[in-house]
Structure formats: structure tokens, C-alpha cells
CSV table of N, CA and C in Angstrom, one decimal:
chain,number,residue,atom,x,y,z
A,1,UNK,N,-110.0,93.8,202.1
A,1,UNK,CA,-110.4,94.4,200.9
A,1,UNK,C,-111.9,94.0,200.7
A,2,UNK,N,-112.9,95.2,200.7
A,2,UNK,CA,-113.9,94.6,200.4
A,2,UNK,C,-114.2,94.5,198.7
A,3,UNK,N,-115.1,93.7,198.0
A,3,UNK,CA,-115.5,93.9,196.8
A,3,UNK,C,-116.7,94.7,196.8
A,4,UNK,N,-117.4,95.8,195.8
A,4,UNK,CA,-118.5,96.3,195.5
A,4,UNK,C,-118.9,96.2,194.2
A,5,UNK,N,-120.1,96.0,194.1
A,5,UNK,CA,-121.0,95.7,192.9
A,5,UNK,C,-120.8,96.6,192.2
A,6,UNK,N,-120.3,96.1,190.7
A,6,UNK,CA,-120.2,96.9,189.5
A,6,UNK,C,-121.5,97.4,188.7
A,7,UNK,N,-121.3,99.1,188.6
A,7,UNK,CA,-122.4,99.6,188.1
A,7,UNK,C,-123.1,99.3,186.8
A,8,UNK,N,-122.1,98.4,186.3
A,8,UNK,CA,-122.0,98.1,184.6
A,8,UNK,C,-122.9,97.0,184.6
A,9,UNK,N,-122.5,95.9,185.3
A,9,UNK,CA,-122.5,94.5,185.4
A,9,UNK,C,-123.7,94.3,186.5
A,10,UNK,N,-124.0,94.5,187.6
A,10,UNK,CA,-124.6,94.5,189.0
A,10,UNK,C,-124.1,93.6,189.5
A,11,UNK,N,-122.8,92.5,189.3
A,11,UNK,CA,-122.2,91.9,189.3
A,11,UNK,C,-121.1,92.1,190.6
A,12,UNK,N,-120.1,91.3,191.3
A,12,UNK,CA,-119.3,92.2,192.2
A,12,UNK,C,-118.3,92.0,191.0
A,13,UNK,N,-117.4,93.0,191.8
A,13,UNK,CA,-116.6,93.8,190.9
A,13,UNK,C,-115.3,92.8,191.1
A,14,UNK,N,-114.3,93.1,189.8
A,14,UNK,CA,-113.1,92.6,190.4
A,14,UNK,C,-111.8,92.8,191.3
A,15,UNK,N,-110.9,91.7,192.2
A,15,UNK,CA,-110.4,92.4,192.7
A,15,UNK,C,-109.5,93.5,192.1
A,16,UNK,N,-108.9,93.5,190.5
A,16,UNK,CA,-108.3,94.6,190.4
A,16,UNK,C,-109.0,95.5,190.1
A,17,UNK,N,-110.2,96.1,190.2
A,17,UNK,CA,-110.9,97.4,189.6
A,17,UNK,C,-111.1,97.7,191.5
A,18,UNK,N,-111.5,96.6,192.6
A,18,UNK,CA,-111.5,96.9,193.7
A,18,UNK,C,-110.2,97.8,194.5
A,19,UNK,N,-108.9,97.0,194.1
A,19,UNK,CA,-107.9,97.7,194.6
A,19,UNK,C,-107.7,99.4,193.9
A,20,UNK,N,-108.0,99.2,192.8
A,20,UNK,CA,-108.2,100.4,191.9
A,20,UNK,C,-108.8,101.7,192.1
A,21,UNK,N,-110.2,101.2,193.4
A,21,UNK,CA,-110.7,102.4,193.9
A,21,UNK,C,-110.0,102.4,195.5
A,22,UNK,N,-109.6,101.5,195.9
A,22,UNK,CA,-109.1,102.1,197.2
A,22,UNK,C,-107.5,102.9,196.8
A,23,UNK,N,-107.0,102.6,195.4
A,23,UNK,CA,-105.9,103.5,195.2
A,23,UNK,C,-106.5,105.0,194.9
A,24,UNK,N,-107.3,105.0,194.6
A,24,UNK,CA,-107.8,106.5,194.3
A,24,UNK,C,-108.3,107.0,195.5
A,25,UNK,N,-109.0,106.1,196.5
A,25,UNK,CA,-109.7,106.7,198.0
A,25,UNK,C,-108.4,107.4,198.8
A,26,UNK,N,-107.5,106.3,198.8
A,26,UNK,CA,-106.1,106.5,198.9
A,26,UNK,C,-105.5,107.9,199.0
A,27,UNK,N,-105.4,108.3,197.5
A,27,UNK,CA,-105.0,109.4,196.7
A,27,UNK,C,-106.1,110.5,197.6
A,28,UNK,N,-106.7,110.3,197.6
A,28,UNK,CA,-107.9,111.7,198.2
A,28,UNK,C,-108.1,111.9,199.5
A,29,UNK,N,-107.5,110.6,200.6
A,29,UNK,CA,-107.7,110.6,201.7
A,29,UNK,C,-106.0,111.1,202.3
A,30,UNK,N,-104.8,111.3,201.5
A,30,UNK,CA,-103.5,111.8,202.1
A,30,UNK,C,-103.5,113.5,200.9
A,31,UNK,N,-104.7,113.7,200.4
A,31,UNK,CA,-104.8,114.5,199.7
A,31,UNK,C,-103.4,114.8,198.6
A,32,UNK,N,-103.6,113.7,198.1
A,32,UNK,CA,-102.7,114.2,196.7
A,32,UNK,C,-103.0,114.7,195.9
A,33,UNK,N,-102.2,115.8,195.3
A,33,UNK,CA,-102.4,116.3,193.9
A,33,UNK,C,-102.1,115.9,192.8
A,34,UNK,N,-102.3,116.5,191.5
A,34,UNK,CA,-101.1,116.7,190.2
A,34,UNK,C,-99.4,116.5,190.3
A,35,UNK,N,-99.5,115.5,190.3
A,35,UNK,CA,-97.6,115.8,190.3
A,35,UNK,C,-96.6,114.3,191.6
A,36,UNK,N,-97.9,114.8,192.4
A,36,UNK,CA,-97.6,114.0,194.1
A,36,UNK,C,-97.0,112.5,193.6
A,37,UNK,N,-96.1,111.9,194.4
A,37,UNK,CA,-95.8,110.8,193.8
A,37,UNK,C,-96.2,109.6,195.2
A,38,UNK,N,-96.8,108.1,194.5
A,38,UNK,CA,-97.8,107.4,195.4
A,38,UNK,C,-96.6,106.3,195.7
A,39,UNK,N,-96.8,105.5,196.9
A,39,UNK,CA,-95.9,104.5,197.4
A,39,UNK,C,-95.6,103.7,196.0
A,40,UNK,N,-94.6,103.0,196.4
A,40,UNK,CA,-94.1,102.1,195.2
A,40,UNK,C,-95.1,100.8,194.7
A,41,UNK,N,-95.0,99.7,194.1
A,41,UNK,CA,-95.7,99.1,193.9
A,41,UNK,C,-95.8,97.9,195.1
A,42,UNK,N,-94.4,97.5,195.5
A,42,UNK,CA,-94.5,96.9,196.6
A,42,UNK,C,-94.8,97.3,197.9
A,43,UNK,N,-95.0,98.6,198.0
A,43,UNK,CA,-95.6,99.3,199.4
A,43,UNK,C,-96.9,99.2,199.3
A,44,UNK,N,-97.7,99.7,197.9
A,44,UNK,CA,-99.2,99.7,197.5
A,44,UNK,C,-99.6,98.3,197.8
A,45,UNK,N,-99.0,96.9,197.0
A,45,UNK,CA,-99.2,95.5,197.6
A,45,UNK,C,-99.6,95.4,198.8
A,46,UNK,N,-98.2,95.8,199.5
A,46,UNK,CA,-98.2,95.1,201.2
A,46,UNK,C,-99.0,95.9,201.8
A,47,UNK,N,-99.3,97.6,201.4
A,47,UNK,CA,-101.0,97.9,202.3
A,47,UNK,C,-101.9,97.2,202.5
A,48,UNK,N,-102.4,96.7,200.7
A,48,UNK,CA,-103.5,96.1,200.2
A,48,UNK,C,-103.7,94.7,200.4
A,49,UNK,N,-102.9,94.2,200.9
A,49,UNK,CA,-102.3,92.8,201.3
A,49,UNK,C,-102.6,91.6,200.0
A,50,UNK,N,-102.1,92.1,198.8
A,50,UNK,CA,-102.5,91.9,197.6
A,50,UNK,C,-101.1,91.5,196.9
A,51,UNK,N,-100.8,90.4,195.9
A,51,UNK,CA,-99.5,90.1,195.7
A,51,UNK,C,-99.6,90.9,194.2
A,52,UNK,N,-98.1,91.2,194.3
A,52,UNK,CA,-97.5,92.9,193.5
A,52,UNK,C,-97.7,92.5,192.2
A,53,UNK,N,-98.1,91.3,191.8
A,53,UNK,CA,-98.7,91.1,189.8
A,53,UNK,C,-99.8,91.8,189.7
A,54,UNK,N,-100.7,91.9,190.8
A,54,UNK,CA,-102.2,92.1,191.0
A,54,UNK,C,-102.3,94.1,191.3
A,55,UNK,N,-101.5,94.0,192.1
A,55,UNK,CA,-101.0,95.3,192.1
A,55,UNK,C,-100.9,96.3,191.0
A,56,UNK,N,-100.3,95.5,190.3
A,56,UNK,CA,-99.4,95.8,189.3
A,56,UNK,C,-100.9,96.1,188.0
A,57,UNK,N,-101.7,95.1,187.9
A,57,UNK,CA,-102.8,95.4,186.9
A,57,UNK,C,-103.7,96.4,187.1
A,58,UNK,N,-104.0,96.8,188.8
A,58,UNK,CA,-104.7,97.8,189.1
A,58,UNK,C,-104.2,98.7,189.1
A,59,UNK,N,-103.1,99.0,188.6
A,59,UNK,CA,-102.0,100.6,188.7
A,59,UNK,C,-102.3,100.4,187.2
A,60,UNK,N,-102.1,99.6,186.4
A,60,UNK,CA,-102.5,99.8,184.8
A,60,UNK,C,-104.2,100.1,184.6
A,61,UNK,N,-104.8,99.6,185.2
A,61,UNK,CA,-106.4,100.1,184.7
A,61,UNK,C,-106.4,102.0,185.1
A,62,UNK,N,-105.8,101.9,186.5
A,62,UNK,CA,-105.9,103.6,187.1
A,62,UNK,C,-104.8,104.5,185.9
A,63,UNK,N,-104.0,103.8,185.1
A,63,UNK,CA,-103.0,104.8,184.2
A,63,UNK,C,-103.9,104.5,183.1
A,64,UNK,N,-104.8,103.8,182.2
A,64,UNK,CA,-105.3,103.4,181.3
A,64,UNK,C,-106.5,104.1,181.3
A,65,UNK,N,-106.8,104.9,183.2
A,65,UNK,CA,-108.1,105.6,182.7
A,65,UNK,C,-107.7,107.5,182.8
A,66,UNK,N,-106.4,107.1,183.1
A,66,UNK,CA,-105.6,108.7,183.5
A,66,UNK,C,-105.6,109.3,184.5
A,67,UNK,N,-105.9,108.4,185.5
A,67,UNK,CA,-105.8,109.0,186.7
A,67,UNK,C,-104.1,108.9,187.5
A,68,UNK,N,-103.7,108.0,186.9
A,68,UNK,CA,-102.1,108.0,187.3
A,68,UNK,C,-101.3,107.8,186.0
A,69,UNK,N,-99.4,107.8,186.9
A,69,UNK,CA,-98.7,108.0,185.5
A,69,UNK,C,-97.8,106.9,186.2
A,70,UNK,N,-97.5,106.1,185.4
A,70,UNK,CA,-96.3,105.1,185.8
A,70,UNK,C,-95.2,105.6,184.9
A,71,UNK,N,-93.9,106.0,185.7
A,71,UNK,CA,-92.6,106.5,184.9
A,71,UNK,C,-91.9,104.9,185.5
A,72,UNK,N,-91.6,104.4,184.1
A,72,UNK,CA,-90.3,103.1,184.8
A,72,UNK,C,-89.0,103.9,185.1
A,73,UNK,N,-89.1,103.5,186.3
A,73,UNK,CA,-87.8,103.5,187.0
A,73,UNK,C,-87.5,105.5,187.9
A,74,UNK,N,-89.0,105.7,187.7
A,74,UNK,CA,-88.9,106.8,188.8
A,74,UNK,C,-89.7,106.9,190.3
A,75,UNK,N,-91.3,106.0,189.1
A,75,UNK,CA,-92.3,106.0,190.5
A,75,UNK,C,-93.6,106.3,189.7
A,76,UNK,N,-94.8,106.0,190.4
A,76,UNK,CA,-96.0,106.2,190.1
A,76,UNK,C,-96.6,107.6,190.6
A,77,UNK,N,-97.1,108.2,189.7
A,77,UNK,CA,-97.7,109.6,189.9
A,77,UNK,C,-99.1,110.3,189.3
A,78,UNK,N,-99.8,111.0,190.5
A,78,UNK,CA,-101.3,111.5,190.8
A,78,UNK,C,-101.1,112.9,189.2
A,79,UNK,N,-102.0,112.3,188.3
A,79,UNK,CA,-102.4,112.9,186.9
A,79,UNK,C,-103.7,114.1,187.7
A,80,UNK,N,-103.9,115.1,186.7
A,80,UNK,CA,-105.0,115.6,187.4
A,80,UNK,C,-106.4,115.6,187.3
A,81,UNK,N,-106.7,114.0,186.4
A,81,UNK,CA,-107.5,114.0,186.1
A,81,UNK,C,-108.4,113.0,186.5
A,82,UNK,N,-108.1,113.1,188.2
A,82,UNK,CA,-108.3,112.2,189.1
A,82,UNK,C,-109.9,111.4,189.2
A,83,UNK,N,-110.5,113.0,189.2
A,83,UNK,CA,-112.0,112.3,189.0
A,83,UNK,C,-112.8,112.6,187.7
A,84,UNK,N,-112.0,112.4,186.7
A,84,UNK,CA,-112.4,112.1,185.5
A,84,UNK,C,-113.2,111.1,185.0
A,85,UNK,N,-114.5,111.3,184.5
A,85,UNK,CA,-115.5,110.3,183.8
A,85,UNK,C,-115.6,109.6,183.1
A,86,UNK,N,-115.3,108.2,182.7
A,86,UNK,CA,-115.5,107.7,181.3
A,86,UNK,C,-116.3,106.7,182.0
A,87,UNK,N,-117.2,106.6,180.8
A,87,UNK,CA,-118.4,105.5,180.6
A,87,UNK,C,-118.0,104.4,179.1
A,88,UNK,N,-117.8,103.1,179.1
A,88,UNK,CA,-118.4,102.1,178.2
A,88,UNK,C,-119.5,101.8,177.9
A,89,UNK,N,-119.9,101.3,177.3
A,89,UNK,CA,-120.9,100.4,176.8
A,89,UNK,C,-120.6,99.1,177.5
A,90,UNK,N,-120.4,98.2,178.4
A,90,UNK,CA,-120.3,96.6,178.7
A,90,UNK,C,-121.1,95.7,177.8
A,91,UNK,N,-121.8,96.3,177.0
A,91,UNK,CA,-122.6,95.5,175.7
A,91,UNK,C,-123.0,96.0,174.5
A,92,UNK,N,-121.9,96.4,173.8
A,92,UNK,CA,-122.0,97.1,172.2
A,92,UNK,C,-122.3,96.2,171.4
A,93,UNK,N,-122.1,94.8,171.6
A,93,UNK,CA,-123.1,94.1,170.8
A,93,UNK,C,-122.2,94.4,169.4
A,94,UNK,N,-122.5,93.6,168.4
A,94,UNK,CA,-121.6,93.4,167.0
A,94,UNK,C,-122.1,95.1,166.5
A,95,UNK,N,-121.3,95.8,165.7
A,95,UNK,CA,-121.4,96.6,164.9
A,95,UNK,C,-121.5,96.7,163.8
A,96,UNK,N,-122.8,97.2,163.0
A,96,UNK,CA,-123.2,97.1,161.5
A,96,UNK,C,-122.0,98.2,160.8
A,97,UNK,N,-122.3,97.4,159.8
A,97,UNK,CA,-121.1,98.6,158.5
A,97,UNK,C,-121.9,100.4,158.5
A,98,UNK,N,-122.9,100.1,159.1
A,98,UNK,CA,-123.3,101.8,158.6
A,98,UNK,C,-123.2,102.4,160.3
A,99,UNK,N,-123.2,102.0,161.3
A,99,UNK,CA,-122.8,102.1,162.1
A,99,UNK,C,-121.1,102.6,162.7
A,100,UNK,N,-120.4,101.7,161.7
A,100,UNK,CA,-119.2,101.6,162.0
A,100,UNK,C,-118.9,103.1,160.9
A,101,UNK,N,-119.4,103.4,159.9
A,101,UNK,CA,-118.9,104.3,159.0
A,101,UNK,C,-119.8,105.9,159.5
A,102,UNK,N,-120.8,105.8,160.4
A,102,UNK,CA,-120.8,106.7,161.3
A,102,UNK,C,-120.0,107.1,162.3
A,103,UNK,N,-119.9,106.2,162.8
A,103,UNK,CA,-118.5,106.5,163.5
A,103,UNK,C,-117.4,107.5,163.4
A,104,UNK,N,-117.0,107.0,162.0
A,104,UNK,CA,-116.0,107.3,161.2
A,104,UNK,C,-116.0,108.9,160.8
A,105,UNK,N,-117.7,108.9,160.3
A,105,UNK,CA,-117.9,110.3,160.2
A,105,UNK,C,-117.5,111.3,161.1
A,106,UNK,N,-118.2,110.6,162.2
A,106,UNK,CA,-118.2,111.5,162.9
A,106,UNK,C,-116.9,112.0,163.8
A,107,UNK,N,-115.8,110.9,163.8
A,107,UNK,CA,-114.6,111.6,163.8
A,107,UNK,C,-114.1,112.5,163.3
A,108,UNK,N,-114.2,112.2,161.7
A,108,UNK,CA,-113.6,113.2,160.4
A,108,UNK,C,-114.0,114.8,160.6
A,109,UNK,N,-115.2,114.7,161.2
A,109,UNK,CA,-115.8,116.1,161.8
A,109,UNK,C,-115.2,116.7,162.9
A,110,UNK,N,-114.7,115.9,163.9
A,110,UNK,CA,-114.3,116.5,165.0
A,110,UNK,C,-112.5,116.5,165.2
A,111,UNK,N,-112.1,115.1,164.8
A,111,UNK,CA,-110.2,115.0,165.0
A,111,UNK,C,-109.6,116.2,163.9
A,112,UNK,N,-109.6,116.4,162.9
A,112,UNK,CA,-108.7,117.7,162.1
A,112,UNK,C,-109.0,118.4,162.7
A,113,UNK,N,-110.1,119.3,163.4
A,113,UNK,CA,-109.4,120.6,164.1
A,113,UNK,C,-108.9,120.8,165.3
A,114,UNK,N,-109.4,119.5,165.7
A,114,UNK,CA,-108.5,119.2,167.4
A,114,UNK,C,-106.9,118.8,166.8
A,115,UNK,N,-106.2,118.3,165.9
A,115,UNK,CA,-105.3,117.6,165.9
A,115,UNK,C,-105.0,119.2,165.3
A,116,UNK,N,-105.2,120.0,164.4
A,116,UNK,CA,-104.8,121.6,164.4
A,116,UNK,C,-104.5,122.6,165.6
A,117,UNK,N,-105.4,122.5,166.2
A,117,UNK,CA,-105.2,123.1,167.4
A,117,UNK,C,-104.3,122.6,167.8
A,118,UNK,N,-104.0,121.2,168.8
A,118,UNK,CA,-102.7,120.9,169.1
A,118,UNK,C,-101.5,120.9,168.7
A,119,UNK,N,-101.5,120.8,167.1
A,119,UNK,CA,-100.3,121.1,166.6
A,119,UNK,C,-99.7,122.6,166.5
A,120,UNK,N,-100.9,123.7,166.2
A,120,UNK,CA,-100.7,125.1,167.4
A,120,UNK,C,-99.7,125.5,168.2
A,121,UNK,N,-100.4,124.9,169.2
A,121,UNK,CA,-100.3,124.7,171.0
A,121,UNK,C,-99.1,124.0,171.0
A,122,UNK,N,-98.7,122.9,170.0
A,122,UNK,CA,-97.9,122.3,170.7
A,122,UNK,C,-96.6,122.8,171.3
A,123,UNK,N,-95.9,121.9,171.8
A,123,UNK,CA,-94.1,121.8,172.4
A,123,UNK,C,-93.5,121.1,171.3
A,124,UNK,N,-92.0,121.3,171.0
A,124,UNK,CA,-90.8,120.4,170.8
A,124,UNK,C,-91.2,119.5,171.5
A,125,UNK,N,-91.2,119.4,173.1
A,125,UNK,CA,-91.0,117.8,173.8
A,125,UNK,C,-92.3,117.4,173.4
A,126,UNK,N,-93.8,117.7,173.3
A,126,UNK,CA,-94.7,117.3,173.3
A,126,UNK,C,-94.4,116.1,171.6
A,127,UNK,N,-93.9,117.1,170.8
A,127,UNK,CA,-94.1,116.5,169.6
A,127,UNK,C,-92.6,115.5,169.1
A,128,UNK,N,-91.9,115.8,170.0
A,128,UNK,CA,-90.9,114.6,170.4
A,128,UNK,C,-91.5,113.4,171.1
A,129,UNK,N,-92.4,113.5,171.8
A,129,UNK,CA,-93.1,112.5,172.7
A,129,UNK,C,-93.8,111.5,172.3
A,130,UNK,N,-94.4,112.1,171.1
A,130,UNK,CA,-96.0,112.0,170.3
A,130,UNK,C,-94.8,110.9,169.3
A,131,UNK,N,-93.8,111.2,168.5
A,131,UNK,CA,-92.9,110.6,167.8
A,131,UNK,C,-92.6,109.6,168.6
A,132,UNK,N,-92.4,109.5,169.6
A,132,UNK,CA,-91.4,108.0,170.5
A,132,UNK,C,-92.8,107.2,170.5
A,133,UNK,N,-94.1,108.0,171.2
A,133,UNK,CA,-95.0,106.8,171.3
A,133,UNK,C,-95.4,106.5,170.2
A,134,UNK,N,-95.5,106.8,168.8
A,134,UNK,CA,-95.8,106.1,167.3
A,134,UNK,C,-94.8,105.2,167.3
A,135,UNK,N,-93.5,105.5,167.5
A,135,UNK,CA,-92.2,104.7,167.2
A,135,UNK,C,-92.6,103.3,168.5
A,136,UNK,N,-93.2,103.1,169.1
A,136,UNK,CA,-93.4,102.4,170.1
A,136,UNK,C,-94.6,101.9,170.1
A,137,UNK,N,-95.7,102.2,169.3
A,137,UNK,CA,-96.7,101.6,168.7
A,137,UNK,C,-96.2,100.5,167.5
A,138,UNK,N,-95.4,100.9,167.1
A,138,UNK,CA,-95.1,100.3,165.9
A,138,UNK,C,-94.5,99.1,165.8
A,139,UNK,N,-93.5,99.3,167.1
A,139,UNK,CA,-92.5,98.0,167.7
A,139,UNK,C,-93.7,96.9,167.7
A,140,UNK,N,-95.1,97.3,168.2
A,140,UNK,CA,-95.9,96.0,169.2
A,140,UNK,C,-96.9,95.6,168.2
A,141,UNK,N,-96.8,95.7,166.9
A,141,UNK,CA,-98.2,95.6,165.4
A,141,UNK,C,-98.3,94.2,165.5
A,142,UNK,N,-97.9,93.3,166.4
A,142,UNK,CA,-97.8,91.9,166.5
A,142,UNK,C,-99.0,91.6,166.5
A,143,UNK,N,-100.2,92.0,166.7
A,143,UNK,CA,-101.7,91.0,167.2
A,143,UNK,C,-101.9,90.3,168.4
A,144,UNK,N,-100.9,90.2,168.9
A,144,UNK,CA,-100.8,89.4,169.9
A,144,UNK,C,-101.9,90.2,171.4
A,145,UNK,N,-102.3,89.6,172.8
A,145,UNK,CA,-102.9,90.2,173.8
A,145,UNK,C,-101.5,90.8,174.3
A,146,UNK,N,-100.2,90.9,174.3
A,146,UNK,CA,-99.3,91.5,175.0
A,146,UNK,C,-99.4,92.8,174.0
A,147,UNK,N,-99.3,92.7,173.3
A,147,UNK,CA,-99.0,93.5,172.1
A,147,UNK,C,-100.2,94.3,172.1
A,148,UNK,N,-101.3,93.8,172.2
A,148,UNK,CA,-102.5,94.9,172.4
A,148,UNK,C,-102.5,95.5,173.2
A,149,UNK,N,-101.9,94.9,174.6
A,149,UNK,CA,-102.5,96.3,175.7
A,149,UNK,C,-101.0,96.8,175.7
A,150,UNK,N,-99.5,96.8,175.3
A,150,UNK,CA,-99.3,98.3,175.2
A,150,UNK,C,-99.3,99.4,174.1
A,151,UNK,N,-100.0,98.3,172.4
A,151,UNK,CA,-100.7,99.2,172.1
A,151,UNK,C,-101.9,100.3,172.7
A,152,UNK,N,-102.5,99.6,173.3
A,152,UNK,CA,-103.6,100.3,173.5
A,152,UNK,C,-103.1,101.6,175.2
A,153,UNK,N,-102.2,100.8,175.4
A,153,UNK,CA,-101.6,102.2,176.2
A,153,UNK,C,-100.7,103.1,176.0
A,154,UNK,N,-100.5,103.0,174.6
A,154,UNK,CA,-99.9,104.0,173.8
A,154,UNK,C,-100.5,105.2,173.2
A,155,UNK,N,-101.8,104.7,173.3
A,155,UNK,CA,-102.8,105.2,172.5
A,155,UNK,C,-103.3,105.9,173.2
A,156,UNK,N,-103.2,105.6,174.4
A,156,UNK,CA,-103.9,106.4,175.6
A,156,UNK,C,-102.7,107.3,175.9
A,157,UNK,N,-101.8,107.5,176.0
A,157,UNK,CA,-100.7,108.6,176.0
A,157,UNK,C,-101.0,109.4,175.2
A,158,UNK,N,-100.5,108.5,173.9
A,158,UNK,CA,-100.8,109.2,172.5
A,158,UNK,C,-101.7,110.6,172.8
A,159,UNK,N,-103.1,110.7,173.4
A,159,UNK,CA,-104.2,111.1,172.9
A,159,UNK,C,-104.1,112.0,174.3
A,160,UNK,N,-103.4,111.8,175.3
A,160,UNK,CA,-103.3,112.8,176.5
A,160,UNK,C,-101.8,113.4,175.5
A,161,UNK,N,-101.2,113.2,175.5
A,161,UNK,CA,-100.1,114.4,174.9
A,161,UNK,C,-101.1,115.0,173.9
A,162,UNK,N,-101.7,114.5,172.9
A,162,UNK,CA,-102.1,115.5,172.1
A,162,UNK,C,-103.3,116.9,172.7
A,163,UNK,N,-103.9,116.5,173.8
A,163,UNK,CA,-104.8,117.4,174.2
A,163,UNK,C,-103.7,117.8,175.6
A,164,UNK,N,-102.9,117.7,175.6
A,164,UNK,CA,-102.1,118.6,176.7
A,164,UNK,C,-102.3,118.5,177.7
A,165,UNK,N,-102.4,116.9,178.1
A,165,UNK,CA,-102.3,116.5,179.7
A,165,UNK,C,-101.3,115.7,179.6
């Protein structure tokens, strides 16, 4: 496994964001598509020669940024939104109140007519889906860091069912 310098950081990268891109090189080099289903977690390990907790964190960063789907208890599967862009900030630095209430604005401008449109568009299953993952946000309101990140991968569901991936 090699490590490469993060673009954010200039820093080397870590090994789970490293295993993360050879799962995606992976994905592009047996040419998977939308739908394709990827070795298990213990086969992805023993390629990577990487023990399957570690495994296991870089299959959550790759489903956290939508590039894959973890179904428990069916298998890991290529989304199609493989080379999909997202950028952070690695230094937002504290946020002033007029800052934060821009923000805000500028939500209020854009989510009501996307959340109209999808409700449109939507499905039964979509909006059965959209209900299990609130009902499953709700279970985890604990504060806790367990509790955060499957909040926060609910949220990421959440917001791909609502735009119809």
C-alpha cells in the first residue's frame, strides 16, 4: 500500500482514505458500474493486506462520499456516482453568527423547491425510505461520536434518496 500526499493537508494521507482510493482504482480497473457488486469485506482486507476494522472504515468514507452502498447482509455495491466531486474546507476556522445565519439564508432559498420537486418525483418506496431513515436518525439523538457518525450517515442517505440516487 503506498500512502500519497493529501491535497488538503500536503501532509501523507491516511491509511484509510489510502485504501479508499485503491478501492475506487479497483472499481475502474475490473470496470464496474452502477449496481456491480464489490468483493466482501474480508476479501477487500486480504487483497489490501489490511485488517477488516480498517477495511471496514474505508468502505464507510467511500459510502459517506457516495461512491458505494453497503446493504447489511447482502454486499457492498458501485453507486454511480463514482467520480463525483466534493471539496471541504480542512480549515473553516470558528463561524461568526452572521455567517452562520447566511448560511441559513441561503438554504431557505434553495431546499423548498428542491424538497417540492422531489416530493413531485417522488416513489411510495422512496418516501417509505426517507421515513425509516428519520425513524433511524432519531434512535441515535444521543451526542455521542457513535451516535454521530450514523447520524451523519443517515443524513447522507437521507439527501441521496431525496435527489434520486
Amino acid at each position: 500500500m503506498k500512502f500519497e500526499v493529501s491535497a488538503w493537508t500536503g501532509q501523507r494521507s491516511s491509511l484509510t482514505e489510502s485504501l479508499g482510493r485503491e478501492v475506487l482504482r479497483l472499481i475502474k480497473a475490473e470496470e464496474l458500474g452502477p449496481g456491480d457488486r464489490l468483493p466482501s469485506v474480508k476479501k477487500l482486507a486480504e487483497r489490501f493486506s489490511v485488517a477488516t476494522p480498517t477495511m471496514r472504515e474505508a468502505l464507510r468514507l467511500l459510502q459517506m462520499a457516495g461512491n458505494i452502498d453497503i446493504r447489511h447482509g447482502s454486499g457492498i455495491y458501485v453507486r454511480d456516482g463514482i467520480s463525483r466531486l466534493v471539496l471541504a474546507n480542512p480549515y473553516p476556522g470558528d463561524l461568526d453568527v452572521d455567517t452562520i445565519l447566511n448560511l441559513l439564508r441561503t438554504r431557505l432559498l434553495i431546499e423548498p423547491p428542491v424538497a417540492e420537486l422531489s416530493a413531485i418525483a417522488g416513489t411510495e418506496g422512496a418516501f417509505d425510505e426517507l421515513e425509516g431513515l428519520l425513524a433511524e436518525a432519531e434512535r441515535h439523538l444521543a451526542g455521542d461520536q457513535v451516535a454521530d457518525g450514523v447520524l451523519g450517515l443517515a443524513n447522507m442517505k437521507f439527501h441521496r434518496v431525496v435527489v434520486g440516487g
